[in-house]
mmCIF file of C-alpha atoms in Angstrom:
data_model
loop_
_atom_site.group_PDB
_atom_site.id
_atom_site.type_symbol
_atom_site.label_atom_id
_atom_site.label_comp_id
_atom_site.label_asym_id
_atom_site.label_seq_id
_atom_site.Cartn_x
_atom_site.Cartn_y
_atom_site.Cartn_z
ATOM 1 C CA UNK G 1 -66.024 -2.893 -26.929
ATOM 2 C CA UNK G 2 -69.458 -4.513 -25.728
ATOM 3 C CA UNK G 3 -69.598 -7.972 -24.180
ATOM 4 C CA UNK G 4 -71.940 -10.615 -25.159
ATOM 5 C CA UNK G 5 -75.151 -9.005 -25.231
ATOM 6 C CA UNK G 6 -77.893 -11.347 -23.340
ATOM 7 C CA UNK G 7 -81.831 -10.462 -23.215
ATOM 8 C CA UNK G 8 -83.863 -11.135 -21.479
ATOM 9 C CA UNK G 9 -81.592 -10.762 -17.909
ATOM 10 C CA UNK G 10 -84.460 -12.232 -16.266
ATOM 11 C CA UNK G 11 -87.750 -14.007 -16.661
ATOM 12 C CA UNK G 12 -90.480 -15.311 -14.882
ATOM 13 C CA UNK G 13 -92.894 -17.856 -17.068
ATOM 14 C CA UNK G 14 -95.589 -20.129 -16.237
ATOM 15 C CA UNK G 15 -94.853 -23.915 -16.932
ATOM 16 C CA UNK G 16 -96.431 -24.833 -20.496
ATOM 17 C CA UNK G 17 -94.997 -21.450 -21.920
ATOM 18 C CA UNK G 18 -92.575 -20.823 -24.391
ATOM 19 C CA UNK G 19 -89.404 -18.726 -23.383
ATOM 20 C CA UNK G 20 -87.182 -17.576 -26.103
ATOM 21 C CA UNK G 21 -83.342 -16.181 -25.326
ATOM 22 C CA UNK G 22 -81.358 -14.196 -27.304
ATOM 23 C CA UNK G 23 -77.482 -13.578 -27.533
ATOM 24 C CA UNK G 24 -75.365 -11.131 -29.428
ATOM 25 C CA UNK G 25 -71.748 -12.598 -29.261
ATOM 26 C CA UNK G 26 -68.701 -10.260 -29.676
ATOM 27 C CA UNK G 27 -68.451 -9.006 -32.752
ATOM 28 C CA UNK G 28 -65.605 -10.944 -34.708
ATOM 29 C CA UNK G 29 -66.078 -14.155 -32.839
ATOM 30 C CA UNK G 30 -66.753 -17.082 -34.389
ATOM 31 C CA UNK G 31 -67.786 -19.669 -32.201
ATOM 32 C CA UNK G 32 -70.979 -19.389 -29.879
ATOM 33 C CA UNK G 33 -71.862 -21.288 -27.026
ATOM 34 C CA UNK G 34 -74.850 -21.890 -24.562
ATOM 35 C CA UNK G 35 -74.631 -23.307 -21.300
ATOM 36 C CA UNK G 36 -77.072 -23.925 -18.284
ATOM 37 C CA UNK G 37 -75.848 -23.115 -14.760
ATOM 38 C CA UNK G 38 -77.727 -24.773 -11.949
ATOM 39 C CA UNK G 39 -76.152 -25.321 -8.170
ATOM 40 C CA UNK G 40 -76.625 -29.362 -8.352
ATOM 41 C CA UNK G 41 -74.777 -29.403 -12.036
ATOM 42 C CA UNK G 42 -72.938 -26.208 -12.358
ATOM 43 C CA UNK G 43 -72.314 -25.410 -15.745
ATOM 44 C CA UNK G 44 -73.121 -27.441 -18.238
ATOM 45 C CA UNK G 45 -73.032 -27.176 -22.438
ATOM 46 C CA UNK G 46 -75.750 -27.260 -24.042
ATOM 47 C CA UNK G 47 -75.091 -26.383 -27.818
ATOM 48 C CA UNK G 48 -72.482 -24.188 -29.642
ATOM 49 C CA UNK G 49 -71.881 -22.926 -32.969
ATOM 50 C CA UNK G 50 -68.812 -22.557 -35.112
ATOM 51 C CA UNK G 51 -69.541 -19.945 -37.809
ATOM 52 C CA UNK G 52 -72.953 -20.239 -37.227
ATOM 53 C CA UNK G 53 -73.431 -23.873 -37.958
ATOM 54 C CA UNK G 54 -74.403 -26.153 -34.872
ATOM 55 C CA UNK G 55 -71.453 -28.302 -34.076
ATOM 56 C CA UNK G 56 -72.782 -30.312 -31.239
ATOM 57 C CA UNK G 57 -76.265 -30.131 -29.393
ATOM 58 C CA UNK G 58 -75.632 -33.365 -27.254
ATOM 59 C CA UNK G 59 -76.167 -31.179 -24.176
ATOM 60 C CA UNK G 60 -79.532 -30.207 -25.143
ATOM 61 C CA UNK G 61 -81.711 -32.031 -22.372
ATOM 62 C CA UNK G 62 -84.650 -33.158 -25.134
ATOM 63 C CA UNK G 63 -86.288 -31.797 -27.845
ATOM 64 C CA UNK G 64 -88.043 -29.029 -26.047
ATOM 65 C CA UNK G 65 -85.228 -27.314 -26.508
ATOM 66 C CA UNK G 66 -83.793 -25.888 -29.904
ATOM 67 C CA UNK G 67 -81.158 -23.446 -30.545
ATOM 68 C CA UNK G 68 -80.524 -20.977 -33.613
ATOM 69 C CA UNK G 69 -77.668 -18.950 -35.227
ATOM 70 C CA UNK G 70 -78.777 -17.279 -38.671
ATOM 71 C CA UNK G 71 -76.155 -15.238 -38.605
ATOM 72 C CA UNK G 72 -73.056 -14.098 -37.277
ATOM 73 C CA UNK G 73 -74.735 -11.602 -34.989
ATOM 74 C CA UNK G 74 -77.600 -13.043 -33.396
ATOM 75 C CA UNK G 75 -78.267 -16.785 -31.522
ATOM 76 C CA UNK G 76 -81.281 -17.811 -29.924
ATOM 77 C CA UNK G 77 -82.514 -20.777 -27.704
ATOM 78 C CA UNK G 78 -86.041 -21.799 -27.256
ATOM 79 C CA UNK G 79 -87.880 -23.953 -24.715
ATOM 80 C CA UNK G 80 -90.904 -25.040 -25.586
ATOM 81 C CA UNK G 81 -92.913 -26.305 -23.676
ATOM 82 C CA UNK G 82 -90.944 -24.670 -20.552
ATOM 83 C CA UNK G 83 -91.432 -27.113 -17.065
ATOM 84 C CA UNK G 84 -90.134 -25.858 -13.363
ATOM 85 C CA UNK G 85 -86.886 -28.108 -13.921
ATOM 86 C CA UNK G 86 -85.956 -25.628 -16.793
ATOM 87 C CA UNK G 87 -85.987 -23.027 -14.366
ATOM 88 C CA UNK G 88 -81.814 -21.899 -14.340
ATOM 89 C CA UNK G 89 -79.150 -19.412 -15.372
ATOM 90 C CA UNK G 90 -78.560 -19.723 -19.376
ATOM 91 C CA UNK G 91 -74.886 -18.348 -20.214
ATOM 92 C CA UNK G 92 -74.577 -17.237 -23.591
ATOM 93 C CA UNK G 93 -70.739 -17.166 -24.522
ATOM 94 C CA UNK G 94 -68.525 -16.407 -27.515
ATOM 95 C CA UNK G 95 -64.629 -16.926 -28.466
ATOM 96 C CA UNK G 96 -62.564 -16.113 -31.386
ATOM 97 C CA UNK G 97 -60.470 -19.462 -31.239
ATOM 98 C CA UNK G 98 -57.282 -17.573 -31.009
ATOM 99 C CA UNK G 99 -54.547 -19.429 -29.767
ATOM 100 C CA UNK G 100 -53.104 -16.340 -28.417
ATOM 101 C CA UNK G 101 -55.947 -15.508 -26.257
ATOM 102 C CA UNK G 102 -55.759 -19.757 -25.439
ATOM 103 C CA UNK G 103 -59.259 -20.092 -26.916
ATOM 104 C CA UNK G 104 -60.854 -17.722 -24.048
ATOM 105 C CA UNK G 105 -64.296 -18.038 -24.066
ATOM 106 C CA UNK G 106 -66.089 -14.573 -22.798
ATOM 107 C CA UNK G 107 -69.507 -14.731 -21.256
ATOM 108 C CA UNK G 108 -72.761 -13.091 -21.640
ATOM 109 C CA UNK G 109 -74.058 -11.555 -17.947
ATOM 110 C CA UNK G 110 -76.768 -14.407 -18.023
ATOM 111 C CA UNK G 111 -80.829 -14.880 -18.263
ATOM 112 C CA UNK G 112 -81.991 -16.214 -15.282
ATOM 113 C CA UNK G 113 -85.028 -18.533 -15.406
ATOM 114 C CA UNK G 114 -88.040 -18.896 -13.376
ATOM 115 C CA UNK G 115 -90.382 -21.493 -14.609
ATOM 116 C CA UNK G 116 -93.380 -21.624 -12.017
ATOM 117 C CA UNK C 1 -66.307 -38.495 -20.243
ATOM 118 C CA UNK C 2 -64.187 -35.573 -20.075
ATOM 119 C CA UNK C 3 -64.771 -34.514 -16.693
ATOM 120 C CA UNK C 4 -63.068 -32.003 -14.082
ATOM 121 C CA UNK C 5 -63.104 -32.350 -10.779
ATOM 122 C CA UNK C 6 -62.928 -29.758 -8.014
ATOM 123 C CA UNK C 7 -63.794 -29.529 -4.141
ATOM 124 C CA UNK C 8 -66.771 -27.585 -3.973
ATOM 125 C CA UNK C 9 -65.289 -26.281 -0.250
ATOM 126 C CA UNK C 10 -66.128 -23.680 1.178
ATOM 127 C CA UNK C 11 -62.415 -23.119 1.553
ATOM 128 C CA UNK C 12 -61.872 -20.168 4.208
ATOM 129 C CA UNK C 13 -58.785 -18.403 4.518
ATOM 130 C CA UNK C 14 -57.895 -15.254 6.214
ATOM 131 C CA UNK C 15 -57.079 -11.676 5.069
ATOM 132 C CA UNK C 16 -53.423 -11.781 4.038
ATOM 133 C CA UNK C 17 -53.206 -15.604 3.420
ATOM 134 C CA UNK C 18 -52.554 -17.713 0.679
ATOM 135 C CA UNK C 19 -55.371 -19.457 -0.939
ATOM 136 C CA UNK C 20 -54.806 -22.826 -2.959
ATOM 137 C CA UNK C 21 -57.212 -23.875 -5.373
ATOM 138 C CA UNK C 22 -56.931 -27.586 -6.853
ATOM 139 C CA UNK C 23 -58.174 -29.085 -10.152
ATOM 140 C CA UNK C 24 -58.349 -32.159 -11.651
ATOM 141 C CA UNK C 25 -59.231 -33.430 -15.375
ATOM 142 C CA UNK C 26 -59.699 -36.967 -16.892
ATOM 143 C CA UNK C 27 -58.931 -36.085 -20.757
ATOM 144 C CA UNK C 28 -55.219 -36.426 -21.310
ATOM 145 C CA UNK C 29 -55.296 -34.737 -24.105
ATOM 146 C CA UNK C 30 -56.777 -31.024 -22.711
ATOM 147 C CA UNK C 31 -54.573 -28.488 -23.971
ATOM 148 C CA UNK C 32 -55.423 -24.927 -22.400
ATOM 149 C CA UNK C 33 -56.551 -24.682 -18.871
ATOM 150 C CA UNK C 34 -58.485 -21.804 -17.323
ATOM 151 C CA UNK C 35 -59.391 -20.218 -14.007
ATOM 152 C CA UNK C 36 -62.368 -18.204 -13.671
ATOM 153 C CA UNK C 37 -64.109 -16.474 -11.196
ATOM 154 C CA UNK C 38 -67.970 -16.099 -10.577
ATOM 155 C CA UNK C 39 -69.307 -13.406 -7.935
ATOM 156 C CA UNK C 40 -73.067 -14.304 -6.677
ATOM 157 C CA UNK C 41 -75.107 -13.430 -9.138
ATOM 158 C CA UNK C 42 -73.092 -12.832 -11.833
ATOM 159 C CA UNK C 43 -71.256 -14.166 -14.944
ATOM 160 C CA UNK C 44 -67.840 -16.456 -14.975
ATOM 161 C CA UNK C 45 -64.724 -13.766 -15.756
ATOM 162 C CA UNK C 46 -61.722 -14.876 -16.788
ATOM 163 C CA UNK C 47 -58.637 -14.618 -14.141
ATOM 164 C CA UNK C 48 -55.614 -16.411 -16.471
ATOM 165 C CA UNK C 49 -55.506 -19.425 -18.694
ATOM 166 C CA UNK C 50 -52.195 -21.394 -18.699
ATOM 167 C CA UNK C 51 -51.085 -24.220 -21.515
ATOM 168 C CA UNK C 52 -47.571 -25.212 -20.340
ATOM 169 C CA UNK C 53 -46.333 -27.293 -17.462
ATOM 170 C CA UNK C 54 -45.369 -24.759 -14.462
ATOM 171 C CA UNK C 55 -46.084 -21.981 -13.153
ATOM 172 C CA UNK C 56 -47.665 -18.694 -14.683
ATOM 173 C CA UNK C 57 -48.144 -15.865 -12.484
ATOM 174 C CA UNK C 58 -50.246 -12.437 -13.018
ATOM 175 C CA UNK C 59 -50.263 -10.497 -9.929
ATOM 176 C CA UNK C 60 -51.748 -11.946 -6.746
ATOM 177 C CA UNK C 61 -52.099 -15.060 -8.873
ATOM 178 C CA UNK C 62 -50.580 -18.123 -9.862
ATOM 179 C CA UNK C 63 -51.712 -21.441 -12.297
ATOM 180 C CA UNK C 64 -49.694 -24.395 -11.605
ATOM 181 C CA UNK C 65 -50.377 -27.139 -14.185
ATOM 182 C CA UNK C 66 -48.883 -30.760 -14.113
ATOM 183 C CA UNK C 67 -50.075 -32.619 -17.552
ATOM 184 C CA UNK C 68 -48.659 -35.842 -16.087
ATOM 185 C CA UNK C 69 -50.621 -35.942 -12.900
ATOM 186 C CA UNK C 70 -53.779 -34.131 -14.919
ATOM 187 C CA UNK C 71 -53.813 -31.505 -12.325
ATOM 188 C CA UNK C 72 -53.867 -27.659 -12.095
ATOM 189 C CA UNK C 73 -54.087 -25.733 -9.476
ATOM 190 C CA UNK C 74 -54.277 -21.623 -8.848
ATOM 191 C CA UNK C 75 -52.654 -19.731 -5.825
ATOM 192 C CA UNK C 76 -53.576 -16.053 -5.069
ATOM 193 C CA UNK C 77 -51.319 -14.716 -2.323
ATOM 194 C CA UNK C 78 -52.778 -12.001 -0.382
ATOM 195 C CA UNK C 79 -55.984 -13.299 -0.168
ATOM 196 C CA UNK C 80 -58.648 -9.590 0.183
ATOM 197 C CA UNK C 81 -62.599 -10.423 1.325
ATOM 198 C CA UNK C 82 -63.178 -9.123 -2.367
ATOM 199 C CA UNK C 83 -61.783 -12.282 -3.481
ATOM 200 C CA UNK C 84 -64.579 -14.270 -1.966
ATOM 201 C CA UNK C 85 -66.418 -15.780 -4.970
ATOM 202 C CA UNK C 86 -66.746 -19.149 -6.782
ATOM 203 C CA UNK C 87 -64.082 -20.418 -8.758
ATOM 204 C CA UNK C 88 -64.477 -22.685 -11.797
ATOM 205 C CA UNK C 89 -61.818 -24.395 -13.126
ATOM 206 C CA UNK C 90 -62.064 -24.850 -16.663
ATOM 207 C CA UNK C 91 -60.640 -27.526 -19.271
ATOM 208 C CA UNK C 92 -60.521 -27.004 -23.421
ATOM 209 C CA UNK C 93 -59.336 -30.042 -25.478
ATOM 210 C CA UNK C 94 -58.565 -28.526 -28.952
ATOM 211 C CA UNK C 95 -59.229 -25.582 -30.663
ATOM 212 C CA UNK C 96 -62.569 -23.898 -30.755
ATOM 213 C CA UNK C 97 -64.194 -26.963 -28.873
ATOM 214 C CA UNK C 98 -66.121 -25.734 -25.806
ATOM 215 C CA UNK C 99 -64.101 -25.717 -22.525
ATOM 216 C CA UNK C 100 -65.605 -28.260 -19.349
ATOM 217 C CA UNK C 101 -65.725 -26.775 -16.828
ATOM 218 C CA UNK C 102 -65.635 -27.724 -12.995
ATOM 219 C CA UNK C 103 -68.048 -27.477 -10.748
ATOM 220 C CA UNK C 104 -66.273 -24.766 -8.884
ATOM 221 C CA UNK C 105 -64.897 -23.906 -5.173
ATOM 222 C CA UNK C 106 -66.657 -21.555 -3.127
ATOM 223 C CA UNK C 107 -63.697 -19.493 -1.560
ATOM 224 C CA UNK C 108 -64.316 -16.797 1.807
ATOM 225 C CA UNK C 109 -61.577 -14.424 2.887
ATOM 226 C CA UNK C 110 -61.935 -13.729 6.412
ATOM 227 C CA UNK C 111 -61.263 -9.893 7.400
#
């Protein structure tokens, strides 16, 4: 079965742009999550989604960024304007809330970030 | 706050050792506790979630989790230089809420 499905892997932008990512969670999965990895604060939430609806976006830093799940298939999150401090790891992630599997949460291979 | 806490290390071991891996969490009321591991450059994988006090072993590793203390820790016994990675413990209150996770330990098996 494929993973969560993460594009770009990796991005170079110039500060002022707008970066969009995209996510594909696994399919039957109903909760969707986004976090941020940088070496000072690890990994941090930023938004997720339970059947598609935003549940909390507290983590969002400020309202350059915005986040997006139209359907079960597809999430995005968008920076704009992007600045250097953006510049990170963004972990797309998915879990079917299955007790069984403890709530596992399974995670996408990553965009990395370069804001310059 | 929920918060969990873990040294960042590096914690070196050598080839054949036992490698102990401690966590702590503030929210009393975490249910499901996970271990994952993170090689440079790539994404968190799972290694075992536990949800019971004791001991839960899958091969070369072990959870240990004490609710009362707020503590869980993960052993893996014959440490291999292909365990070397980051390890982030992880913390998940209820349900489909997102897990917290730690910072992580940076762990280095010495051949």
């Amino acid at each position: 079965d494929a993973g969560v499905i993460q594009s770009p892997r990796h991005e170079v932008t110039e500060m002022g742009q707008e970066v969009t990512l995209r996510c594909k969670p696994i399919s039957g999965h109903n909760s969707l999550f986004w976090y941020r990895q940088t070496m000072m604060r690890g990994l941090e939430l930023l938004i997720y989604f339970n059947n598609n609806v935003p549940i909390d976006d507290s983590g969002m830093p400020e309202d350059r960024f915005s986040a997006k799940m139209p359907n079960a298939s597809f999430s995005t999150l968008k920076i704009q304007p992007s600045e250097p401090r953006d510049s990170a790891v963004y972990f797309c992630a998915s879990s079917s809330g299955s007790h069984i599997s403890g709530n596992t949460i399974y995670f996408g291979e990553g965009s990395w970030l370069t804001v310059v | 706050q929920k918060e969990v806490e873990q040294n960042s290390g590096p914690l070196s071991v050598p080839e054949g050792a036992i490698a102990s891996l401690n966590c702590t969490y503030s929210d009393r009321g975490s249910q499901s506790f996970f271990w994952y591991r993170q090689y440079s450059g790539k994404s968190p994988e799972l290694i075992m979630f536990i949800y019971s006090n004791g001991d839960k072993e899958d091969g070369r590793f072990t959870a240990q989790l004490n609710k009362a203390s707020q503590y869980v820790s993960l052993l893996i016994r014959d440490s291999q230089p292909s365990d070397s990675a980051t390890y982030l413990c992880a913390v998940n209150h209820s349900g489909n809420t997102p897990l917290v996770f730690g910072k992580g330990t940076r762990l280095s098996v010495i051949a």
